[in-house]
N, CA, C and O atoms as a Tripos MOL2 file, in Angstrom:
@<TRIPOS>MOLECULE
protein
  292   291    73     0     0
PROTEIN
NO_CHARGES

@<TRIPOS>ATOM
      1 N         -62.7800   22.2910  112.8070 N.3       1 UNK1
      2 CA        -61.9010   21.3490  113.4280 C.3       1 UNK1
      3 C         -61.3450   21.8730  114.7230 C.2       1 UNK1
      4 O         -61.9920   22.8680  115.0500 O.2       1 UNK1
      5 N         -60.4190   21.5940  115.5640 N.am      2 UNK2
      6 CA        -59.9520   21.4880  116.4630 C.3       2 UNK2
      7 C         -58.7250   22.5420  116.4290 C.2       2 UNK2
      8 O         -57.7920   22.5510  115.6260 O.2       2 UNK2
      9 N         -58.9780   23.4800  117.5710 N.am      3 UNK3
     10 CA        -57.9620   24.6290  117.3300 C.3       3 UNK3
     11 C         -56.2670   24.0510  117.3530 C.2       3 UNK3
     12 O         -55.9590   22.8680  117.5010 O.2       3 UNK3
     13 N         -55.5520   24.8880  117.2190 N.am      4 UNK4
     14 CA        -54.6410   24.5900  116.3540 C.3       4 UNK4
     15 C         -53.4220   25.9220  117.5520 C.2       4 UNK4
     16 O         -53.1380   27.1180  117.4970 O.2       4 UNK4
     17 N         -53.1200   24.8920  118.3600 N.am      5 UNK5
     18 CA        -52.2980   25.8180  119.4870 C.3       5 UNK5
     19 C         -50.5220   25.1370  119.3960 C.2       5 UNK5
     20 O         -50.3650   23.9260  119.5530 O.2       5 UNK5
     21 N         -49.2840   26.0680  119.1310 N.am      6 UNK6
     22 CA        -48.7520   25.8030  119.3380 C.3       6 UNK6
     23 C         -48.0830   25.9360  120.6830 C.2       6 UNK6
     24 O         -48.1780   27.1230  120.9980 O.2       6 UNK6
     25 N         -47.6160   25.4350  121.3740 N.am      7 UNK7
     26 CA        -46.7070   25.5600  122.8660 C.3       7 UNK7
     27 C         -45.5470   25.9830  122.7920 C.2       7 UNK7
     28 O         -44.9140   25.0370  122.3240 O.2       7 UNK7
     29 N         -44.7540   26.9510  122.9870 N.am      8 UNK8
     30 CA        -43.0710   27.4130  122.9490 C.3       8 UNK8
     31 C         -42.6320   27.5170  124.3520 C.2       8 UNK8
     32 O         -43.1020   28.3260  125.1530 O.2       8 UNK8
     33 N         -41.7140   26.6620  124.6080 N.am      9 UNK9
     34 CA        -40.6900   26.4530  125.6600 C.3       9 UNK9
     35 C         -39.7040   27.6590  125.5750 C.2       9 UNK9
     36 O         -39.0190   27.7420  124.5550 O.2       9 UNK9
     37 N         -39.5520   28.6960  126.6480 N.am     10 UNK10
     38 CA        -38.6320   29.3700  126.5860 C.3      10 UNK10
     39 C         -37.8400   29.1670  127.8200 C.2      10 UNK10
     40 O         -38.5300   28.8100  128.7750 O.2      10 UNK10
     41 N         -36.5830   29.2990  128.0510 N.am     11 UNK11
     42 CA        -35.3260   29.6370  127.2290 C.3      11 UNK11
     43 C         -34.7290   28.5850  126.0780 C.2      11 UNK11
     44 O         -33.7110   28.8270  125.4300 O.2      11 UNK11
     45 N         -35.4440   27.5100  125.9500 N.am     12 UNK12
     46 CA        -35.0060   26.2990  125.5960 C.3      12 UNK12
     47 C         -35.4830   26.4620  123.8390 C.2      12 UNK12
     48 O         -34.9870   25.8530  122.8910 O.2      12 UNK12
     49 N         -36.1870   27.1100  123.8220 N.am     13 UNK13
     50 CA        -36.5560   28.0710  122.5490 C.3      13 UNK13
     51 C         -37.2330   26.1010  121.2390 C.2      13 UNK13
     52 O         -37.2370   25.7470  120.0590 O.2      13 UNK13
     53 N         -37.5940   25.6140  122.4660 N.am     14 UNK14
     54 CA        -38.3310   24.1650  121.8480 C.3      14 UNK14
     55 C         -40.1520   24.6990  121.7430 C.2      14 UNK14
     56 O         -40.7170   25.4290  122.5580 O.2      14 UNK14
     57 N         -40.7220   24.1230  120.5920 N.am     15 UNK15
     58 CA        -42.0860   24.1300  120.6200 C.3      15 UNK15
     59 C         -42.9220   22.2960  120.6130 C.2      15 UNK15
     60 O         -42.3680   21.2010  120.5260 O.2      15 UNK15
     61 N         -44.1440   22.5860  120.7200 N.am     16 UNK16
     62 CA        -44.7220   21.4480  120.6270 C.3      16 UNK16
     63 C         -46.0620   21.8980  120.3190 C.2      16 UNK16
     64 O         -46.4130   23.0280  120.6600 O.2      16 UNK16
     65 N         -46.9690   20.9890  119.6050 N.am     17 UNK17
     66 CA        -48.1700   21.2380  118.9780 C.3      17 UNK17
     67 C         -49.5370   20.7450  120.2940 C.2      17 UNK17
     68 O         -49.7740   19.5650  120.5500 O.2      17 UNK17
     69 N         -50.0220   21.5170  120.7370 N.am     18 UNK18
     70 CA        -50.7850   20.8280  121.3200 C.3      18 UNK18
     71 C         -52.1200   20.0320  120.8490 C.2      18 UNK18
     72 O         -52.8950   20.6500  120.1190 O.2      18 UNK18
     73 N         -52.3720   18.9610  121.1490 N.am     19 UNK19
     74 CA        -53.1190   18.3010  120.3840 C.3      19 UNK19
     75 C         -54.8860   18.5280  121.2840 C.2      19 UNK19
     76 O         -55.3300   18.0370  122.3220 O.2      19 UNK19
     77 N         -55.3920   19.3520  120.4170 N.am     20 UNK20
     78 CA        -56.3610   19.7130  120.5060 C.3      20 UNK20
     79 C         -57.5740   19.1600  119.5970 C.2      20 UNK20
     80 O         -57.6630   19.1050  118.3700 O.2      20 UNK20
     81 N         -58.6580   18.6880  120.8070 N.am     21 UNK21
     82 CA        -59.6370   18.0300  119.7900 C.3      21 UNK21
     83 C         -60.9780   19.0740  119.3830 C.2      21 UNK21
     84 O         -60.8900   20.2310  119.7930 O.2      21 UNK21
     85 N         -62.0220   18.7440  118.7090 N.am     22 UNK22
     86 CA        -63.4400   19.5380  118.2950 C.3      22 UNK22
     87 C         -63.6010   20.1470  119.5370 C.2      22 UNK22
     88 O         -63.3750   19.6700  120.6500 O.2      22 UNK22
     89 N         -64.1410   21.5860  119.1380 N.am     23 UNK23
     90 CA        -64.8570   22.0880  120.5940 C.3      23 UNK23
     91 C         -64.1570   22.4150  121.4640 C.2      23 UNK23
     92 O         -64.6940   23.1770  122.2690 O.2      23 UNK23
     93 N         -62.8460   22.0770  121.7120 N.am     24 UNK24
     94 CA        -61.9440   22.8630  122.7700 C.3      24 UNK24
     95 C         -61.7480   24.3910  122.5300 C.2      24 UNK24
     96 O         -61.4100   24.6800  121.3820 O.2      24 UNK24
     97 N         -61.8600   25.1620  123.1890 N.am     25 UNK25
     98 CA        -61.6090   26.7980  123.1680 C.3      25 UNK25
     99 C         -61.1180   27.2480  124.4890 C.2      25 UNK25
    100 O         -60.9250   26.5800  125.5040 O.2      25 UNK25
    101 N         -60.9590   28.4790  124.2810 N.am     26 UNK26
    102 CA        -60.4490   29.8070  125.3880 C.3      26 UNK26
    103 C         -59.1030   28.8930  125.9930 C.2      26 UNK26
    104 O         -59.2610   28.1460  126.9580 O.2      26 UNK26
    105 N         -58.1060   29.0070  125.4820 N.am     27 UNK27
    106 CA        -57.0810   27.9280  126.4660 C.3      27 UNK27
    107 C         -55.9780   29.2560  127.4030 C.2      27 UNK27
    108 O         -55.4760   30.2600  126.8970 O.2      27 UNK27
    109 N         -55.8860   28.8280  128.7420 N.am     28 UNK28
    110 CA        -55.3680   29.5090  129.5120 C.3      28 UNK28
    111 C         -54.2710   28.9510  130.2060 C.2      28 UNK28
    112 O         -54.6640   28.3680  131.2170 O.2      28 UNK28
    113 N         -53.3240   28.9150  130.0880 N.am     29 UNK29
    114 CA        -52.0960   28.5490  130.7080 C.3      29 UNK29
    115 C         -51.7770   28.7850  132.0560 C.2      29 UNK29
    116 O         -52.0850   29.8410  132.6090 O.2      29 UNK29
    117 N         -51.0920   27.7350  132.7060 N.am     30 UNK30
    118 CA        -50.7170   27.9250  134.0900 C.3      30 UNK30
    119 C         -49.9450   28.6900  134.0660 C.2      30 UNK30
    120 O         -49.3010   29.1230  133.1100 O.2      30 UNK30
    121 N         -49.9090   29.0420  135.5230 N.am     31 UNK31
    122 CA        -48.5990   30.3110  135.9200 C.3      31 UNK31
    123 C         -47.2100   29.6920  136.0600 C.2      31 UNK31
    124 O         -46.2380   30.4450  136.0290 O.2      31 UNK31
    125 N         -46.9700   27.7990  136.2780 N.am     32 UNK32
    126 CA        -46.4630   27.3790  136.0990 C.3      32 UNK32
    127 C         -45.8360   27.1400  135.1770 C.2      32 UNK32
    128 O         -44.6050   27.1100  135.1690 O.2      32 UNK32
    129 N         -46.6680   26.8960  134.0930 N.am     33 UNK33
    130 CA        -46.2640   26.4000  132.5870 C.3      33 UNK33
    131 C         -46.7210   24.8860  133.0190 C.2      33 UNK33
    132 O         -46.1150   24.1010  132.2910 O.2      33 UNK33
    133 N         -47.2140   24.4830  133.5540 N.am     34 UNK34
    134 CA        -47.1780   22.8630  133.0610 C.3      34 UNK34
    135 C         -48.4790   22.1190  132.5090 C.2      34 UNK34
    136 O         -48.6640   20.9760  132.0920 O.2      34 UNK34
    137 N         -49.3260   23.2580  132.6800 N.am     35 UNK35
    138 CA        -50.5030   22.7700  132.7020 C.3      35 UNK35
    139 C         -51.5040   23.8220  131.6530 C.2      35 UNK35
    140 O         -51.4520   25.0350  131.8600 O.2      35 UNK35
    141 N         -52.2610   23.3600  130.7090 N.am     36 UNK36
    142 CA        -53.1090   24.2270  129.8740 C.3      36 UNK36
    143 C         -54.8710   24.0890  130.6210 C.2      36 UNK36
    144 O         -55.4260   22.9980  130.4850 O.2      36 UNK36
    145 N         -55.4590   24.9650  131.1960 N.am     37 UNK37
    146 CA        -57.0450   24.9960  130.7760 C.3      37 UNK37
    147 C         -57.5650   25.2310  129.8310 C.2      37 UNK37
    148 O         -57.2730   26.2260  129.1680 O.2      37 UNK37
    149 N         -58.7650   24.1310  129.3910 N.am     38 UNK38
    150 CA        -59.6540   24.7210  128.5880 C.3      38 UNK38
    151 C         -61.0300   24.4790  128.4660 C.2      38 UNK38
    152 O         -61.4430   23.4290  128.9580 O.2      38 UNK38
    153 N         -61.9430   25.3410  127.8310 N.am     39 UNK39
    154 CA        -63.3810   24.9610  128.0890 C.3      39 UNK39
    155 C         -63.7910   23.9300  126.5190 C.2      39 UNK39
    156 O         -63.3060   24.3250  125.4590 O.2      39 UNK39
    157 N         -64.3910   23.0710  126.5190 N.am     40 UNK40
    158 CA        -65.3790   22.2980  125.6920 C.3      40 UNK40
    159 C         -66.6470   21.9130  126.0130 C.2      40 UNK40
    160 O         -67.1540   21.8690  127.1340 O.2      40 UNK40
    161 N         -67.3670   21.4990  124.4310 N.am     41 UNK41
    162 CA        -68.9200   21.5110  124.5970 C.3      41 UNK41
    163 C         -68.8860   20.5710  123.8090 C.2      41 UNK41
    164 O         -69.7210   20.4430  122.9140 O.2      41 UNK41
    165 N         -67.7380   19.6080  124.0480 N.am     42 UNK42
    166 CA        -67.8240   18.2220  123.1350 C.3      42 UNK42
    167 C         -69.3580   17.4410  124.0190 C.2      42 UNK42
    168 O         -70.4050   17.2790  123.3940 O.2      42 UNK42
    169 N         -69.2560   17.1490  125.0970 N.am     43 UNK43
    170 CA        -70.8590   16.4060  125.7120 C.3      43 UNK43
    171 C         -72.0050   17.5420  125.3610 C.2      43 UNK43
    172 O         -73.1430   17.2620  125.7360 O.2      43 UNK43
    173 N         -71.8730   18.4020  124.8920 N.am     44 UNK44
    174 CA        -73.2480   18.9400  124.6960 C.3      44 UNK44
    175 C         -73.1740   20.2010  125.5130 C.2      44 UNK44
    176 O         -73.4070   21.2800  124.9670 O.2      44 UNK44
    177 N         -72.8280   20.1240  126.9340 N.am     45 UNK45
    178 CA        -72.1350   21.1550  127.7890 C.3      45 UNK45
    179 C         -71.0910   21.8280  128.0480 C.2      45 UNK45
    180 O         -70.0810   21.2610  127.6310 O.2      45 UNK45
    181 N         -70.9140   22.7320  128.5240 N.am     46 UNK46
    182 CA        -69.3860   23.4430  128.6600 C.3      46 UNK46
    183 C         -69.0820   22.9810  129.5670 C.2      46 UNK46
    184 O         -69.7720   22.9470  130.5850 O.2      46 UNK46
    185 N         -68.0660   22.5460  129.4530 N.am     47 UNK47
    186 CA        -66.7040   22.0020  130.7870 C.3      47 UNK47
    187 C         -65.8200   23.0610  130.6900 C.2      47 UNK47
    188 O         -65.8000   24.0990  130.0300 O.2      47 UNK47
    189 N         -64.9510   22.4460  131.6680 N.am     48 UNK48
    190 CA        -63.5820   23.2260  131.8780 C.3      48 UNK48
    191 C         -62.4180   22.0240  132.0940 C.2      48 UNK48
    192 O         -62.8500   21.1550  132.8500 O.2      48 UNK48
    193 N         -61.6360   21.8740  131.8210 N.am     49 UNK49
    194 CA        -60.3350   20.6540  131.8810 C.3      49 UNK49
    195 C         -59.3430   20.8580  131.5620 C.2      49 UNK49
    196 O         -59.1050   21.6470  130.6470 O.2      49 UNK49
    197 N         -58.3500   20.1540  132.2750 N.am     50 UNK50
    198 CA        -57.3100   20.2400  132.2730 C.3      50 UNK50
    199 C         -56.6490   19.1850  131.4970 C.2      50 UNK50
    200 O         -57.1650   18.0840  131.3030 O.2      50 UNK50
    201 N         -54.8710   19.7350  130.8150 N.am     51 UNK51
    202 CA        -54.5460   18.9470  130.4140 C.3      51 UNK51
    203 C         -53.0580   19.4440  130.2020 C.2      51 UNK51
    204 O         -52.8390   20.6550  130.1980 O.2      51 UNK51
    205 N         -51.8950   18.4120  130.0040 N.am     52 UNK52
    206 CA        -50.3850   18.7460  129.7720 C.3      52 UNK52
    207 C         -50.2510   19.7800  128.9050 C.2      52 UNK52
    208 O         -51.3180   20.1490  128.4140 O.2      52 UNK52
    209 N         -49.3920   20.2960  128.5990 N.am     53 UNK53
    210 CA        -49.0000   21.3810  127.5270 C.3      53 UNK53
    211 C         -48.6930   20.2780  126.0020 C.2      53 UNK53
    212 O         -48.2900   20.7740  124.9500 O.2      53 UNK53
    213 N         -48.8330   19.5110  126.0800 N.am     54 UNK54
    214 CA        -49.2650   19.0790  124.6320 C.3      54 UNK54
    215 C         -50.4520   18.1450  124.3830 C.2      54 UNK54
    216 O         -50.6690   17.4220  123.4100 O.2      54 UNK54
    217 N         -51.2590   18.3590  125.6410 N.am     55 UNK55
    218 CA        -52.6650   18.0240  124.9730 C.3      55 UNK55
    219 C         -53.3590   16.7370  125.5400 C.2      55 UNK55
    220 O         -54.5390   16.4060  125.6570 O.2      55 UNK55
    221 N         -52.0630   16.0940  125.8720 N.am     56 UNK56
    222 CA        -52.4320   14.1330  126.8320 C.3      56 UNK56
    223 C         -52.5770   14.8570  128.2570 C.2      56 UNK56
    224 O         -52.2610   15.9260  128.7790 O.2      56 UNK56
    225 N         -53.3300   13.4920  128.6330 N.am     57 UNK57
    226 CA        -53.5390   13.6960  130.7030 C.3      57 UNK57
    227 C         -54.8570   14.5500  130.5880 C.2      57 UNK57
    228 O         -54.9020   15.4310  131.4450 O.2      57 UNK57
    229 N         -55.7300   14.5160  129.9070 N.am     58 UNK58
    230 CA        -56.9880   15.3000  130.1910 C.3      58 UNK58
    231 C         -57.5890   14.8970  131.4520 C.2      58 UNK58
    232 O         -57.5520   13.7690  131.9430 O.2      58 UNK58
    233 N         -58.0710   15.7930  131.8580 N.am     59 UNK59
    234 CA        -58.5120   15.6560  132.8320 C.3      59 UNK59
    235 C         -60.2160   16.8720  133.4080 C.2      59 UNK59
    236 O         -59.9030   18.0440  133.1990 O.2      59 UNK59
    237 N         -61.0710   16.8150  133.7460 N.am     60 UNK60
    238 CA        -62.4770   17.5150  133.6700 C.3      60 UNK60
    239 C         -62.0450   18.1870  135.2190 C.2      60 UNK60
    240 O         -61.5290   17.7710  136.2570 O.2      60 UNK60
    241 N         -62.4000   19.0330  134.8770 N.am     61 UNK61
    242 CA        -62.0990   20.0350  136.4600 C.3      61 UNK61
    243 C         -63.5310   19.9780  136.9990 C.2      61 UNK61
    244 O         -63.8800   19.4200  138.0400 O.2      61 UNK61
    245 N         -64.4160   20.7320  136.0110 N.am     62 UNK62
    246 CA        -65.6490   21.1920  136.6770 C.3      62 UNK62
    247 C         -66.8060   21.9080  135.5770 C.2      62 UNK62
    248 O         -66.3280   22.1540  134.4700 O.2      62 UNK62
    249 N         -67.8640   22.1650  135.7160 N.am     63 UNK63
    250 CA        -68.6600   22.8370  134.5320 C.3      63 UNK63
    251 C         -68.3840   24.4140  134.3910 C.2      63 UNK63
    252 O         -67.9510   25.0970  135.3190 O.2      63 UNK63
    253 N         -68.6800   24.8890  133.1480 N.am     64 UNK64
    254 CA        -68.2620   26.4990  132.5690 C.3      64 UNK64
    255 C         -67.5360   26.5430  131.6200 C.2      64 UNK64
    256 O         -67.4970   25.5030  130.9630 O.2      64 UNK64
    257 N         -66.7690   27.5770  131.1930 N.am     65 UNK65
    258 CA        -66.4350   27.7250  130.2520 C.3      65 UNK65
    259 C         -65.5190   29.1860  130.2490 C.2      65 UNK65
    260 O         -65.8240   30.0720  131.0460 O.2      65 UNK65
    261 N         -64.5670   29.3350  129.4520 N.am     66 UNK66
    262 CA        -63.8000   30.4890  129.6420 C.3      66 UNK66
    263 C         -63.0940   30.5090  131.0990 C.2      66 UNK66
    264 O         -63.4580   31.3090  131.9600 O.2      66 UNK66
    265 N         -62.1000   29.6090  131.3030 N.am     67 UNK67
    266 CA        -61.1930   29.1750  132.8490 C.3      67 UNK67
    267 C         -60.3400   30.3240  132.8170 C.2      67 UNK67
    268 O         -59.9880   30.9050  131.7910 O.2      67 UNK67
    269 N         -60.0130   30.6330  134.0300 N.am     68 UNK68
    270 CA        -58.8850   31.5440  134.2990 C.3      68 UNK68
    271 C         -58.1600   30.8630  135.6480 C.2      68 UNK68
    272 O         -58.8810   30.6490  136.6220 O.2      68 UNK68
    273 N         -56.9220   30.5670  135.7030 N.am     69 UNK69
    274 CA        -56.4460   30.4360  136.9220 C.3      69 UNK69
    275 C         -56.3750   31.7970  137.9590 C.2      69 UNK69
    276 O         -56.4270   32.9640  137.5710 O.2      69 UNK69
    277 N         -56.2080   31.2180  139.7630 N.am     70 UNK70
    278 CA        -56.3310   32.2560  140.0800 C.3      70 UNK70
    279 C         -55.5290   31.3180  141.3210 C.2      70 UNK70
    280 O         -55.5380   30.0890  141.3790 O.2      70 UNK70
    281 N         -55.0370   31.9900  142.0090 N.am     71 UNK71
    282 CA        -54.4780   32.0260  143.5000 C.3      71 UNK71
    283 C         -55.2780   31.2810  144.4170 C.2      71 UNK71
    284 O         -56.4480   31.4510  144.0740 O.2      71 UNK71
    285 N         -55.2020   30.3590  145.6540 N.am     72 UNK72
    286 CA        -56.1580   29.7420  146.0760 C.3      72 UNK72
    287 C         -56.0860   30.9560  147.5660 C.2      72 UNK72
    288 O         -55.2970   31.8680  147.8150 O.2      72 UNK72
    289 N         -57.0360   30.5410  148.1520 N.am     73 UNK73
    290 CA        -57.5040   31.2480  149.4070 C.3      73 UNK73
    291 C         -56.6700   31.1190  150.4280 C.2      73 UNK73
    292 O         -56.9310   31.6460  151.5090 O.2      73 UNK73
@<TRIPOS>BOND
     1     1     2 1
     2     2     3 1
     3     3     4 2
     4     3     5 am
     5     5     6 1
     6     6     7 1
     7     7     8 2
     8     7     9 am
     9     9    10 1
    10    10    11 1
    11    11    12 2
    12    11    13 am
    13    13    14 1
    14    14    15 1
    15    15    16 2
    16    15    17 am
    17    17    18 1
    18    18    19 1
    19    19    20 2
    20    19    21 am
    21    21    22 1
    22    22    23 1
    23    23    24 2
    24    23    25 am
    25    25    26 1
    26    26    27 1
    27    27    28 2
    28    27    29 am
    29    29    30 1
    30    30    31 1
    31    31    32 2
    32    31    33 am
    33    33    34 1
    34    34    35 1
    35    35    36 2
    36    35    37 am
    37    37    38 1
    38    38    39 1
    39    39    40 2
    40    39    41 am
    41    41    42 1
    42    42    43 1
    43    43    44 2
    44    43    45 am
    45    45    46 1
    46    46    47 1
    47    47    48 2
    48    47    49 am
    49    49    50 1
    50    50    51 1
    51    51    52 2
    52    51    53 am
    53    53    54 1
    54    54    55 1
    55    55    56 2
    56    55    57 am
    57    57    58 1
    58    58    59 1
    59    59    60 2
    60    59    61 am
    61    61    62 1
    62    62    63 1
    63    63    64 2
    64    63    65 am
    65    65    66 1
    66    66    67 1
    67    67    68 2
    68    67    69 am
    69    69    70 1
    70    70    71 1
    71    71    72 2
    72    71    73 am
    73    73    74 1
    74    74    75 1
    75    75    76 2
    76    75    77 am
    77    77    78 1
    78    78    79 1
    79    79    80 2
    80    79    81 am
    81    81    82 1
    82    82    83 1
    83    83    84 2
    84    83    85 am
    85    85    86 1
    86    86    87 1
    87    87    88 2
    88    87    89 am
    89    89    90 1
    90    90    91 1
    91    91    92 2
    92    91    93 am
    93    93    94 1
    94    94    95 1
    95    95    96 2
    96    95    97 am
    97    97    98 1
    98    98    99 1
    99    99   100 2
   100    99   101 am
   101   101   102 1
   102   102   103 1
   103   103   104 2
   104   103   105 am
   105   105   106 1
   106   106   107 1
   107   107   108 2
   108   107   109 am
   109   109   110 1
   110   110   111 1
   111   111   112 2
   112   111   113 am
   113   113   114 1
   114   114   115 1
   115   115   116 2
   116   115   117 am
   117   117   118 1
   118   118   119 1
   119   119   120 2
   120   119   121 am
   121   121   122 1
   122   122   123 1
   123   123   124 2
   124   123   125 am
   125   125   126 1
   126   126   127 1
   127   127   128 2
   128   127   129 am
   129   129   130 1
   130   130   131 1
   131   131   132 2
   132   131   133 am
   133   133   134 1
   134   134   135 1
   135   135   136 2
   136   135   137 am
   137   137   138 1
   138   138   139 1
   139   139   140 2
   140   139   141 am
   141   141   142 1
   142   142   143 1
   143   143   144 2
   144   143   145 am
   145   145   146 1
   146   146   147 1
   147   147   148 2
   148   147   149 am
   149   149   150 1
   150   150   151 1
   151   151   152 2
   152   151   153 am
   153   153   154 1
   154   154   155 1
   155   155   156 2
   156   155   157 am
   157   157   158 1
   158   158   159 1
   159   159   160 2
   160   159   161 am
   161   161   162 1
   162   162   163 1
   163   163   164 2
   164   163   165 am
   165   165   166 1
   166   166   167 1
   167   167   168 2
   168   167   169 am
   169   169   170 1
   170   170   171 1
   171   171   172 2
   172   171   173 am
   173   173   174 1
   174   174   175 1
   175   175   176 2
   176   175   177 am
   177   177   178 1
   178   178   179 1
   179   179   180 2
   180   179   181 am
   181   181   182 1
   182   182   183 1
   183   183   184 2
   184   183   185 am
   185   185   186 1
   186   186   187 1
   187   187   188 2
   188   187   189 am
   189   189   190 1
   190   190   191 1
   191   191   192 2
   192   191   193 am
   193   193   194 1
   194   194   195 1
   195   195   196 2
   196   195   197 am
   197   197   198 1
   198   198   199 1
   199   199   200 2
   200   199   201 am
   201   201   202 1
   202   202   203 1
   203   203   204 2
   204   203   205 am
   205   205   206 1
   206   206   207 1
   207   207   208 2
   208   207   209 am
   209   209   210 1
   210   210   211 1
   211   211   212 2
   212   211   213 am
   213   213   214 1
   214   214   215 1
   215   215   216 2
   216   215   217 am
   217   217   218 1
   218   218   219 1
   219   219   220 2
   220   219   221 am
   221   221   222 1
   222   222   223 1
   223   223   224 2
   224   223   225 am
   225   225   226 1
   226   226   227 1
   227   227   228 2
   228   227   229 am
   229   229   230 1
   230   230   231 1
   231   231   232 2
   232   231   233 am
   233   233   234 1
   234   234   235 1
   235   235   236 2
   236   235   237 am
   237   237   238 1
   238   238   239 1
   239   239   240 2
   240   239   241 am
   241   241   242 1
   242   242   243 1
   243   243   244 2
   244   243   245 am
   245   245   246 1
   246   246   247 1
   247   247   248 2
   248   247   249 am
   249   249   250 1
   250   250   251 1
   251   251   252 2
   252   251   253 am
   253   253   254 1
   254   254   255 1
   255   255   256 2
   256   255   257 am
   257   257   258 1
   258   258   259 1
   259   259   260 2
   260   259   261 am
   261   261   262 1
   262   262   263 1
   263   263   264 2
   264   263   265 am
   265   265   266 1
   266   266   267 1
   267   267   268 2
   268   267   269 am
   269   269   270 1
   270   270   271 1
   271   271   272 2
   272   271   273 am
   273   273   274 1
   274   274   275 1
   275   275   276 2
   276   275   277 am
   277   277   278 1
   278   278   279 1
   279   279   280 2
   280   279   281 am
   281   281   282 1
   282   282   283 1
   283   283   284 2
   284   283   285 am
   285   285   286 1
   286   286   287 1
   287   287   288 2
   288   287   289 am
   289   289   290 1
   290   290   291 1
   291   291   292 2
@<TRIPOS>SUBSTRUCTURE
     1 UNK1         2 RESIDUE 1 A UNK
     2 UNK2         6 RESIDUE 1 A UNK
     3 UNK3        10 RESIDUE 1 A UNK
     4 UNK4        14 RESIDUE 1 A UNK
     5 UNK5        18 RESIDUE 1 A UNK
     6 UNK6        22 RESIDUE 1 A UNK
     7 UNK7        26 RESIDUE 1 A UNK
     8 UNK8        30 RESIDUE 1 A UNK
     9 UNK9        34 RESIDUE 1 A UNK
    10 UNK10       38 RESIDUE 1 A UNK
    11 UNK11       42 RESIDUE 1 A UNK
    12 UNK12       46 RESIDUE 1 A UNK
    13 UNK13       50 RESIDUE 1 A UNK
    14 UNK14       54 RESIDUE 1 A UNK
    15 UNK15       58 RESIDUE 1 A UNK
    16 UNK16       62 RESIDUE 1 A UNK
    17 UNK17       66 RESIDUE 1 A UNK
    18 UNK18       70 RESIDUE 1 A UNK
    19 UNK19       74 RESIDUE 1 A UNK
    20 UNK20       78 RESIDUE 1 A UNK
    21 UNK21       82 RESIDUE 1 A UNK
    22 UNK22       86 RESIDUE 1 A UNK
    23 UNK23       90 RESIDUE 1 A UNK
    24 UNK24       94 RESIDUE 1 A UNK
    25 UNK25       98 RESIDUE 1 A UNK
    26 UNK26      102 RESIDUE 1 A UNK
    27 UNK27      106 RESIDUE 1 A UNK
    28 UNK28      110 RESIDUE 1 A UNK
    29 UNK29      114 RESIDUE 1 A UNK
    30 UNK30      118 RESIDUE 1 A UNK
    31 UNK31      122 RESIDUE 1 A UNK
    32 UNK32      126 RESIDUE 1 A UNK
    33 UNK33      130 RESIDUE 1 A UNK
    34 UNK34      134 RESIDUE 1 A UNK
    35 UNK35      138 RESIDUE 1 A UNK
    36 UNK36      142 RESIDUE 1 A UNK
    37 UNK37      146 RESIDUE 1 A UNK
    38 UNK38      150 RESIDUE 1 A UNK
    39 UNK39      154 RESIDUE 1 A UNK
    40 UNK40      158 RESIDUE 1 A UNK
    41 UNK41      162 RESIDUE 1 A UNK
    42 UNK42      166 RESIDUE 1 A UNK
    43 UNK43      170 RESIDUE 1 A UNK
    44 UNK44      174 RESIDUE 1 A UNK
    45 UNK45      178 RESIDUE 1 A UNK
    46 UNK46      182 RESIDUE 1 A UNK
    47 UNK47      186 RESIDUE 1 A UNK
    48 UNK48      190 RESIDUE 1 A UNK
    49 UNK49      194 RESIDUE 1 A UNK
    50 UNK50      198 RESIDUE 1 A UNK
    51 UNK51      202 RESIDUE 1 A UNK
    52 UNK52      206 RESIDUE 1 A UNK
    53 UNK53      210 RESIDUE 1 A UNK
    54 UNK54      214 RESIDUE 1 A UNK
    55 UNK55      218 RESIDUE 1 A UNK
    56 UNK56      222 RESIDUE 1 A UNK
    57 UNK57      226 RESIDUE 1 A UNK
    58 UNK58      230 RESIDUE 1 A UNK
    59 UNK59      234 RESIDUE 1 A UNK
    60 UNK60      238 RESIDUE 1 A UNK
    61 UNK61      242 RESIDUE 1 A UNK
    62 UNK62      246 RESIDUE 1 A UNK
    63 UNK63      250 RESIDUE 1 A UNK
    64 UNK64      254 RESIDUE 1 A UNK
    65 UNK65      258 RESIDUE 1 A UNK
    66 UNK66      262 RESIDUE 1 A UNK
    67 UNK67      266 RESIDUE 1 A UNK
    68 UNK68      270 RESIDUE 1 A UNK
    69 UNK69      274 RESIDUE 1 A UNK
    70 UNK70      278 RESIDUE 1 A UNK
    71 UNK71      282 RESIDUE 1 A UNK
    72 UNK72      286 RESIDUE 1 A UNK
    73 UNK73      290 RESIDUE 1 A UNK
């Protein structure tokens, strides 16, 4: 099934479940906090996408797998 990530808000010391479907893995968090990456092979291929810290607003970045944020140029 579908990994099983909780989200913890600190200082506010609130959590939330992120709702994660089949096939989502490696999830990497913004430096922000607002935003989770992750890779899936729900189409058959590895993606990479984005999505809120509880899981709505998906969104497909680009193909691969295992995302890391990084600093832009």
């Amino acid at each position: 099934g579908p990994p099983t990530i909780e989200v913890l808000n600190f200082p506010a010391r609130t959590s939330a479940a992120f709702a994660g479907r089949d096939n989502d893995r490696f999830p990497a968090f913004a430096p922000n906090n607002r935003y989770v990456l992750f890779s899936t092979a729900a189409s058959g291929t590895a993606q990479i996408w984005r999505a809120d810290l509880d899981g709505a607003n998906r969104k497909k970045i680009t193909s691969g797998y295992q995302p890391t944020w990084q600093p832009r140029p």
